[in-house]
Every structure is written in C-alpha cells, then in structure tokens.
PDB file of C-alpha atoms in Angstrom:
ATOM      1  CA  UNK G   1     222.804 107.454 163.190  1.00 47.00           C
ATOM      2  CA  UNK G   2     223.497 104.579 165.650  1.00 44.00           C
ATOM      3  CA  UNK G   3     223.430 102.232 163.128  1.00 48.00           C
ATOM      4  CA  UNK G   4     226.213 103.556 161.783  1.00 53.00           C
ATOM      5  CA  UNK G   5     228.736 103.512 164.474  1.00 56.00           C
ATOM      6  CA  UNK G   6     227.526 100.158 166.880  1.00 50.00           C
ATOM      7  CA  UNK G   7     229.511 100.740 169.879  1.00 53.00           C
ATOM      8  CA  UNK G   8     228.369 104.205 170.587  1.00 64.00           C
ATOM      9  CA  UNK G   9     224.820 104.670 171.990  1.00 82.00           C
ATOM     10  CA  UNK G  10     223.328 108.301 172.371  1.00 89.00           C
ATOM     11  CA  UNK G  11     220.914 108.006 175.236  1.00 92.00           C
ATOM     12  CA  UNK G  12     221.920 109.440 178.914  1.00 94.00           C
ATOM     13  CA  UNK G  13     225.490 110.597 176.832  1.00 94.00           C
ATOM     14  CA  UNK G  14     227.518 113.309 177.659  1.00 97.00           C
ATOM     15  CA  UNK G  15     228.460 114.657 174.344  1.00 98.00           C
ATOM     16  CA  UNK G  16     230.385 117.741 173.111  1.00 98.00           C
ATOM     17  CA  UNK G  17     229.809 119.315 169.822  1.00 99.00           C
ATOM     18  CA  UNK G  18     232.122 121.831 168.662  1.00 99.00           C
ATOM     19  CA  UNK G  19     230.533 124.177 165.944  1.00 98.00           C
ATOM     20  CA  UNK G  20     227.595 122.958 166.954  1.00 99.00           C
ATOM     21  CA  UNK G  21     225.578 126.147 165.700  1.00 98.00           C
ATOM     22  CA  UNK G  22     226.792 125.862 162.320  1.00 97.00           C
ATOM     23  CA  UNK G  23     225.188 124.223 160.063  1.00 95.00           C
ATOM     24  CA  UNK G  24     226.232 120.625 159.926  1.00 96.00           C
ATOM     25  CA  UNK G  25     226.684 120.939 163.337  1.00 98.00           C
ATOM     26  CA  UNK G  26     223.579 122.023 164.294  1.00 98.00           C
ATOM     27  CA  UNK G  27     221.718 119.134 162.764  1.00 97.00           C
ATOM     28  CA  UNK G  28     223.980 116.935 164.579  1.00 97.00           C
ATOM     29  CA  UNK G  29     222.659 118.500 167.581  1.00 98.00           C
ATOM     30  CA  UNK G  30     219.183 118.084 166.334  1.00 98.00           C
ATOM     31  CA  UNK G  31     219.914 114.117 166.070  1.00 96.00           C
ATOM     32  CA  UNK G  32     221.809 114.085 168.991  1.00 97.00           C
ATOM     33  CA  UNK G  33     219.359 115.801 171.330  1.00 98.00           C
ATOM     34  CA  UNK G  34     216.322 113.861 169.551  1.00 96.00           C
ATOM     35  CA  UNK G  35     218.257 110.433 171.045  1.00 95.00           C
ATOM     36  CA  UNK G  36     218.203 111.293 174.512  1.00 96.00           C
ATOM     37  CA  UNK G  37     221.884 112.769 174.429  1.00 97.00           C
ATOM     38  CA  UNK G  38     223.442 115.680 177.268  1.00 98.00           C
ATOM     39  CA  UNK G  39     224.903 117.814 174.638  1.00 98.00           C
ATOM     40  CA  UNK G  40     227.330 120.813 175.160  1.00 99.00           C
ATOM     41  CA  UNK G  41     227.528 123.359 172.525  1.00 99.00           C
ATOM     42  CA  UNK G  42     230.887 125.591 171.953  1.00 99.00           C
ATOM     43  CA  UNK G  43     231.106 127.537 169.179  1.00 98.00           C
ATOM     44  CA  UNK G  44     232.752 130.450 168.479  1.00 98.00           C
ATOM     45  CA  UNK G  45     229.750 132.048 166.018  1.00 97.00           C
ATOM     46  CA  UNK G  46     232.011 132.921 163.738  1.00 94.00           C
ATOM     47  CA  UNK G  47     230.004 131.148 160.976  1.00 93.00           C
ATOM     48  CA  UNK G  48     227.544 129.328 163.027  1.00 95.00           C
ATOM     49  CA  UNK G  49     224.318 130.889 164.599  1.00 97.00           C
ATOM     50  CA  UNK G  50     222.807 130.252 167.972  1.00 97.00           C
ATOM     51  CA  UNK G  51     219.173 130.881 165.729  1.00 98.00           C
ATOM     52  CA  UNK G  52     220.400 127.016 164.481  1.00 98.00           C
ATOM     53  CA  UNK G  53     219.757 125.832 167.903  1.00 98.00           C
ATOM     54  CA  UNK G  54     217.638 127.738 169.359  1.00 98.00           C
ATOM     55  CA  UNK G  55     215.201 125.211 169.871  1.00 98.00           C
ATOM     56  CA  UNK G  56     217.426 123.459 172.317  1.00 99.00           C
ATOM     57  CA  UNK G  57     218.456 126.840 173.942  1.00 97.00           C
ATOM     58  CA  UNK G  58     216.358 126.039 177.613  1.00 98.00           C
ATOM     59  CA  UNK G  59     216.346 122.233 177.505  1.00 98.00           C
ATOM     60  CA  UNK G  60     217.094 120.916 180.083  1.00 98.00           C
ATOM     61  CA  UNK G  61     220.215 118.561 178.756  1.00 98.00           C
ATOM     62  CA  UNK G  62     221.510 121.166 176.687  1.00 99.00           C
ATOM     63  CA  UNK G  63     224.728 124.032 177.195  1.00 98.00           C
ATOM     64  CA  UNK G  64     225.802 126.615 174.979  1.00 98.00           C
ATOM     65  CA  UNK G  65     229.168 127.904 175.523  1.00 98.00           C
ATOM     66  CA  UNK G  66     231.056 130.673 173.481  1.00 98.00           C
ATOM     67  CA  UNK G  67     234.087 130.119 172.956  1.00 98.00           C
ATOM     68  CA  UNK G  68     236.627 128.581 170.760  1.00 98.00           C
ATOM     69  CA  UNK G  69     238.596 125.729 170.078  1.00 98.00           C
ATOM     70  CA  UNK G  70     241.897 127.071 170.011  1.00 98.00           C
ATOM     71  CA  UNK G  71     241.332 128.169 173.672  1.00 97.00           C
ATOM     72  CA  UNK G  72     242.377 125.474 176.315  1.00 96.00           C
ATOM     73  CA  UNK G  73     239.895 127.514 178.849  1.00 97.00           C
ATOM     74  CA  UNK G  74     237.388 127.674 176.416  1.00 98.00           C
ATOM     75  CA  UNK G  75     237.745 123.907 175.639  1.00 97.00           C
ATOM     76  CA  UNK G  76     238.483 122.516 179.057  1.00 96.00           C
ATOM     77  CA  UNK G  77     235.277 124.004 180.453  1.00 97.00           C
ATOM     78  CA  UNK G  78     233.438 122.246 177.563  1.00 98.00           C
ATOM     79  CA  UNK G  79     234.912 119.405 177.812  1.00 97.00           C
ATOM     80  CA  UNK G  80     234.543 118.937 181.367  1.00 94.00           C
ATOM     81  CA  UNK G  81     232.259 115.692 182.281  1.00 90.00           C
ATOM     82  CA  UNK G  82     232.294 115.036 178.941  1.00 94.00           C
ATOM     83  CA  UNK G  83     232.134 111.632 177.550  1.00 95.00           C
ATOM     84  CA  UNK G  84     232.257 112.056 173.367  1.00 97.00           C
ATOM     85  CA  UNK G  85     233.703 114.861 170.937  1.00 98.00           C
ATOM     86  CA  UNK G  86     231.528 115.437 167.922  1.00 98.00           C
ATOM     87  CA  UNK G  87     234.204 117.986 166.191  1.00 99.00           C
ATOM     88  CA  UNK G  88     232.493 119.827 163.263  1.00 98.00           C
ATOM     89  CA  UNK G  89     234.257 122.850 164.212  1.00 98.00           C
ATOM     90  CA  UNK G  90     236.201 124.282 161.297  1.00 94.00           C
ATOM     91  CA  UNK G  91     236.838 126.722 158.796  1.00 89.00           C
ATOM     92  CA  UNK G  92     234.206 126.487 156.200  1.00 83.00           C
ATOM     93  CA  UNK G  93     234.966 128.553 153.540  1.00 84.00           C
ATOM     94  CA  UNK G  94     238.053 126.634 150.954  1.00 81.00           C
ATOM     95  CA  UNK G  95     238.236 130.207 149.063  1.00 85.00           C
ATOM     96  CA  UNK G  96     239.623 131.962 152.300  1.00 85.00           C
ATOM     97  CA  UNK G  97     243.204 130.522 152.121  1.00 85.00           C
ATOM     98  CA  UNK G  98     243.459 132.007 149.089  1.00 87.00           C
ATOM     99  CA  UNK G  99     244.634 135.574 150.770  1.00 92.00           C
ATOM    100  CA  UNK G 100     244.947 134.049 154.419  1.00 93.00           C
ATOM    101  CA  UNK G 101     246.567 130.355 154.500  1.00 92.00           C
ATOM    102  CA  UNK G 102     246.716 130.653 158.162  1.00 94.00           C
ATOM    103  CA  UNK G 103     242.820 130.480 158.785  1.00 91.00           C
ATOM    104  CA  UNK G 104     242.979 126.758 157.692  1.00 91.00           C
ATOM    105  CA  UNK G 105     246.100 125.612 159.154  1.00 95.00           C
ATOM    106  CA  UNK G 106     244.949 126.985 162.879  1.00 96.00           C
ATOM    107  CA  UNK G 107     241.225 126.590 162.819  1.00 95.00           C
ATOM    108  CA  UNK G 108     241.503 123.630 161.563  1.00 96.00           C
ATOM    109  CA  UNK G 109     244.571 121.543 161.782  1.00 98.00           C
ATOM    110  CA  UNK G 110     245.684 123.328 165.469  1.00 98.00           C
ATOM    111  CA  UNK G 111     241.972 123.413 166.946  1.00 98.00           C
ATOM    112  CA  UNK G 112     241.751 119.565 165.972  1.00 99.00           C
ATOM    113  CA  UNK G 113     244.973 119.409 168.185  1.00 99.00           C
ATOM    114  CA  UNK G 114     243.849 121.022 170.745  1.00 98.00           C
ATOM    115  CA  UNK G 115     241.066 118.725 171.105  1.00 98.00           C
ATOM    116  CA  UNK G 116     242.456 115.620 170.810  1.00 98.00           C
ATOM    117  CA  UNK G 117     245.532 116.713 173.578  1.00 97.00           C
ATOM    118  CA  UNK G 118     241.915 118.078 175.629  1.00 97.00           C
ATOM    119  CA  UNK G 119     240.657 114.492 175.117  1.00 97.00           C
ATOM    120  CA  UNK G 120     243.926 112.592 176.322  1.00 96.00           C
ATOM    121  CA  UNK G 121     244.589 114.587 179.183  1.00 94.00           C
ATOM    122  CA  UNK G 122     240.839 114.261 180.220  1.00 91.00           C
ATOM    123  CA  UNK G 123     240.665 110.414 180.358  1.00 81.00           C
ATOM    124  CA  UNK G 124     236.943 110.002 180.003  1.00 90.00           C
ATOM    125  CA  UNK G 125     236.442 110.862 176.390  1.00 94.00           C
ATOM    126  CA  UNK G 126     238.141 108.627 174.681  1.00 93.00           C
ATOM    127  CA  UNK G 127     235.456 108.890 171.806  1.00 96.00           C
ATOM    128  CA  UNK G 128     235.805 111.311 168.410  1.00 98.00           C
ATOM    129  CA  UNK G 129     233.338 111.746 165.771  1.00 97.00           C
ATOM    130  CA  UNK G 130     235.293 114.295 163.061  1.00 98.00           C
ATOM    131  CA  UNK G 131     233.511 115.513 160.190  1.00 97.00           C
ATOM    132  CA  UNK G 132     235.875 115.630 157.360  1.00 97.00           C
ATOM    133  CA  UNK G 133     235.534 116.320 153.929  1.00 94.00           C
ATOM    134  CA  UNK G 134     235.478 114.612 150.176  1.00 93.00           C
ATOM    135  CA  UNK G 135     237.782 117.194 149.073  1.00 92.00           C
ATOM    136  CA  UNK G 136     240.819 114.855 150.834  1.00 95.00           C
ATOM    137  CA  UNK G 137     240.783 112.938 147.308  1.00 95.00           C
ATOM    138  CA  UNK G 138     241.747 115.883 145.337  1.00 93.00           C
ATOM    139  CA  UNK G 139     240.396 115.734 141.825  1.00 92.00           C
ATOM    140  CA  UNK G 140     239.599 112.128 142.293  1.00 90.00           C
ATOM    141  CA  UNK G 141     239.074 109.976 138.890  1.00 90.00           C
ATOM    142  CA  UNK G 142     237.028 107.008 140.535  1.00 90.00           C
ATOM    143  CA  UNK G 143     233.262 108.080 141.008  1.00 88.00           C
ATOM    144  CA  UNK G 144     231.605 107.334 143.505  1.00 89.00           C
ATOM    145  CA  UNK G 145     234.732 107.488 145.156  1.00 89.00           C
ATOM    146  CA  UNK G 146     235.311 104.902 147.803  1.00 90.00           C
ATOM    147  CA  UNK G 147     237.164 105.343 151.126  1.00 88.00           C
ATOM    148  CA  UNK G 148     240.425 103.671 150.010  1.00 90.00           C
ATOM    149  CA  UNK G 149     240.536 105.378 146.881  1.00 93.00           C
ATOM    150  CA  UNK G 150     244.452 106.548 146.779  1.00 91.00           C
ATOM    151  CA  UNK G 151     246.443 108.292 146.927  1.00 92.00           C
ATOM    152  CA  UNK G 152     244.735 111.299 148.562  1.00 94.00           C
ATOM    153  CA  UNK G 153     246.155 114.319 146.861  1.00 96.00           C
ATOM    154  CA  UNK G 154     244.342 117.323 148.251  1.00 95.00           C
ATOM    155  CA  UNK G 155     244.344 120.098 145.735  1.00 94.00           C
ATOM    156  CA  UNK G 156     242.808 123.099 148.319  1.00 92.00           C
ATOM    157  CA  UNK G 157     244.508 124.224 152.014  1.00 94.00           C
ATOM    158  CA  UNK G 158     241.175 123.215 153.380  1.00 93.00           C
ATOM    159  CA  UNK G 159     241.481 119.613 152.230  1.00 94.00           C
ATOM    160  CA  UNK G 160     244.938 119.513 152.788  1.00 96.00           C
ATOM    161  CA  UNK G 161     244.140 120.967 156.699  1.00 96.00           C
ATOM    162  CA  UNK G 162     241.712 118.392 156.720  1.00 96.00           C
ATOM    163  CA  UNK G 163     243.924 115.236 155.731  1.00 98.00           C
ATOM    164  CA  UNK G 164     246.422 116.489 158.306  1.00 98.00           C
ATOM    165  CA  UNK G 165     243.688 116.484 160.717  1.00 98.00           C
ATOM    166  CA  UNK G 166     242.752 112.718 159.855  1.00 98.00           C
ATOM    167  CA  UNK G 167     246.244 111.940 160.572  1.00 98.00           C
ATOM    168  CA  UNK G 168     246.333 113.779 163.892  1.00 99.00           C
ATOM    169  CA  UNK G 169     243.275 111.498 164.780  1.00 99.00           C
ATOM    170  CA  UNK G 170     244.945 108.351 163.559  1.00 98.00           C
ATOM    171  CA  UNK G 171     248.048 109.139 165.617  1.00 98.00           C
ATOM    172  CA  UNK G 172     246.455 109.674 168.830  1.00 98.00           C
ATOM    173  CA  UNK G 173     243.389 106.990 168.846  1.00 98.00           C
ATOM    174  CA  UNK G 174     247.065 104.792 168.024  1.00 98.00           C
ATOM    175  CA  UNK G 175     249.294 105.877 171.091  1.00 98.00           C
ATOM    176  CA  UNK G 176     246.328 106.627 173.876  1.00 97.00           C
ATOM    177  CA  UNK G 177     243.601 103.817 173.219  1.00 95.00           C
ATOM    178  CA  UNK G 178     240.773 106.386 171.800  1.00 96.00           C
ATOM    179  CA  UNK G 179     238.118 105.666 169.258  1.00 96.00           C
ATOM    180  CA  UNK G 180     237.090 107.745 166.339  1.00 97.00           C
ATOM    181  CA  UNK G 181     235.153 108.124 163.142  1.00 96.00           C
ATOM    182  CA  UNK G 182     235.722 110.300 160.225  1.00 97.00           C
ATOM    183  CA  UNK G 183     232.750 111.284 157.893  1.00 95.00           C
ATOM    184  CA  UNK G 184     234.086 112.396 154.533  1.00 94.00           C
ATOM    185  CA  UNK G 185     231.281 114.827 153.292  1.00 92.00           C
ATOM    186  CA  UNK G 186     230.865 115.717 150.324  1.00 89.00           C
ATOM    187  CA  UNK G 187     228.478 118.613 148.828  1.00 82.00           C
ATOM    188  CA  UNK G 188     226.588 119.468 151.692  1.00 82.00           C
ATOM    189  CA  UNK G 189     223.033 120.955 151.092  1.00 79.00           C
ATOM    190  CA  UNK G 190     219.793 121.787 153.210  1.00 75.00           C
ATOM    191  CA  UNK G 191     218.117 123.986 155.440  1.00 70.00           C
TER     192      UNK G 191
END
C-alpha cells in the first residue's frame, strides 16, 4: 500500500475513512490500522457493518462515528484533526438507480462534495484517496483496460456518479493545492 502512493506514509497519521465498515472499506481499515495509522471511522451502516471492524472497535487509535456524509455535522466532527480522506463511502448497489436515480446522484456525487468543500475549508487535509470504479469506461473494447483508455462513456448512473465524482476531485486538488488518488476497481471479491 505505500508503495503505491510515495508521498503518503501511514504511521502516526490521522486518517478518515468514510464507509469504513463496508466492505472495501473495512479492509482499508485493516491495512491502515496494521501501519500504525489514527483512523476515524464514519459510516452510516447503511450497507456496511460495524461486525467488519470490530476488531479495531477498543483500540486505542481507532473512532467509530455514525453518521453520514451528506451531513456537514456528521462530517465536520470526523473530519476534525484529521490529516487524510480515504472516501469509500458510496452507494454500492448499480441496480438501485434503476427505480431511484437519486440514490446515486446524492450518495455519491453530493457526499463526494461535501467532502472535498469539508477538506478545503479544513486546511489540514489536503490529502484524498477515492475509490472509484472500472465501470467509468462503459463497455470498454481494450482489455485489460488501461487508465487512459477513452473516451469514458459510462453506461450505469453509478459509473456515471462516479466519473462526475473524479471530476469534482480533479477540480478542487486544481483550484486549492490538494492531492488525491483514484483507484478504479473493478470486480471486487473476498471475505
């Protein structure tokens, strides 16, 4: 894991992960916690499960917070002292904007928002680690597709709310001097 991104160390870090009981999330935490991190929990349960990290639950550098991320209470208490965003909060399930379009749009493309607009009026995180998805590339025809594979034509709301979501990030690391990584995942599958 810090291979992967040079210029951000774990140990003695003050890190938030949203959806951090679900389950990409929670193995983040895993990692995370395993590297000497502080890490803050807020989830909202909806799909995630404090059982996930409930190993963690009485550690010492560990918080759990319910809540949500299109809260600013919710986020601003997480958030506080905070020095990186892990967002893997999101709406999981593409089939549900087939009868509610919404769900997409506002837990993911407003929630990502509200984070990064929680991250610029904080000042000390100025670091955001989003987990995206594959399905960005639509019904790509170049496999293994690479990362500039174009043009991204998202054929579900959830991809679609995701691209929007890399472009939110792109925008604001841009104008206010943040960092960020996106991890594209694709087919997801474990324990």
């Amino acid at each position: 894991m810090d291979d992967e991104v040079p210029w951000m160390g774990f140990e003695d870090r003050r890190i938030l992960v949203t959806g951090g009981a679900g389950f990409i999330g929670s193995h983040l935490v895993d990692a995370l916690m395993e590297r000497g991190a502080y890490v803050t929990v807020l989830d909202n349960l909806t799909t995630g499960s404090r059982e996930n990290i409930g190993r963690w639950i009485d550690h010492g550098r560990f918080s759990f917070q319910t809540g949500d991320c299109l809260r600013a209470e919710d986020l601003g208490k997480a958030m506080k002292d905070g020095e990186v965003v892990f967002h893997a909060a999101a709406n999981p399930e593409v089939r549900a904007a087939l009868t509610d379009p919404q769900v997409d749009f506002e837990q993911n493309i407003v929630a990502t928002k509200m984070i990064l607009e929680g991250m610029r009026r904080s000042q000390d995180i100025g670091i955001l680690a989003f987990t995206s998805t594959s399905t960005v590339y639509g019904e790509a025809t170049q496999l293994p597709t690479a990362e500039s594979y174009g043009p991204l034509t998202p054929i579900s709301l959830y991809g679609a709310s995701k691209l929007a979501c890399e472009a939110l990030i792109s925008g604001y690391c841009h104008m206010y001097g943040m960092r960020s990584v996106i991890y594209r995942f694709a087919n997801i599958v474990g324990s």
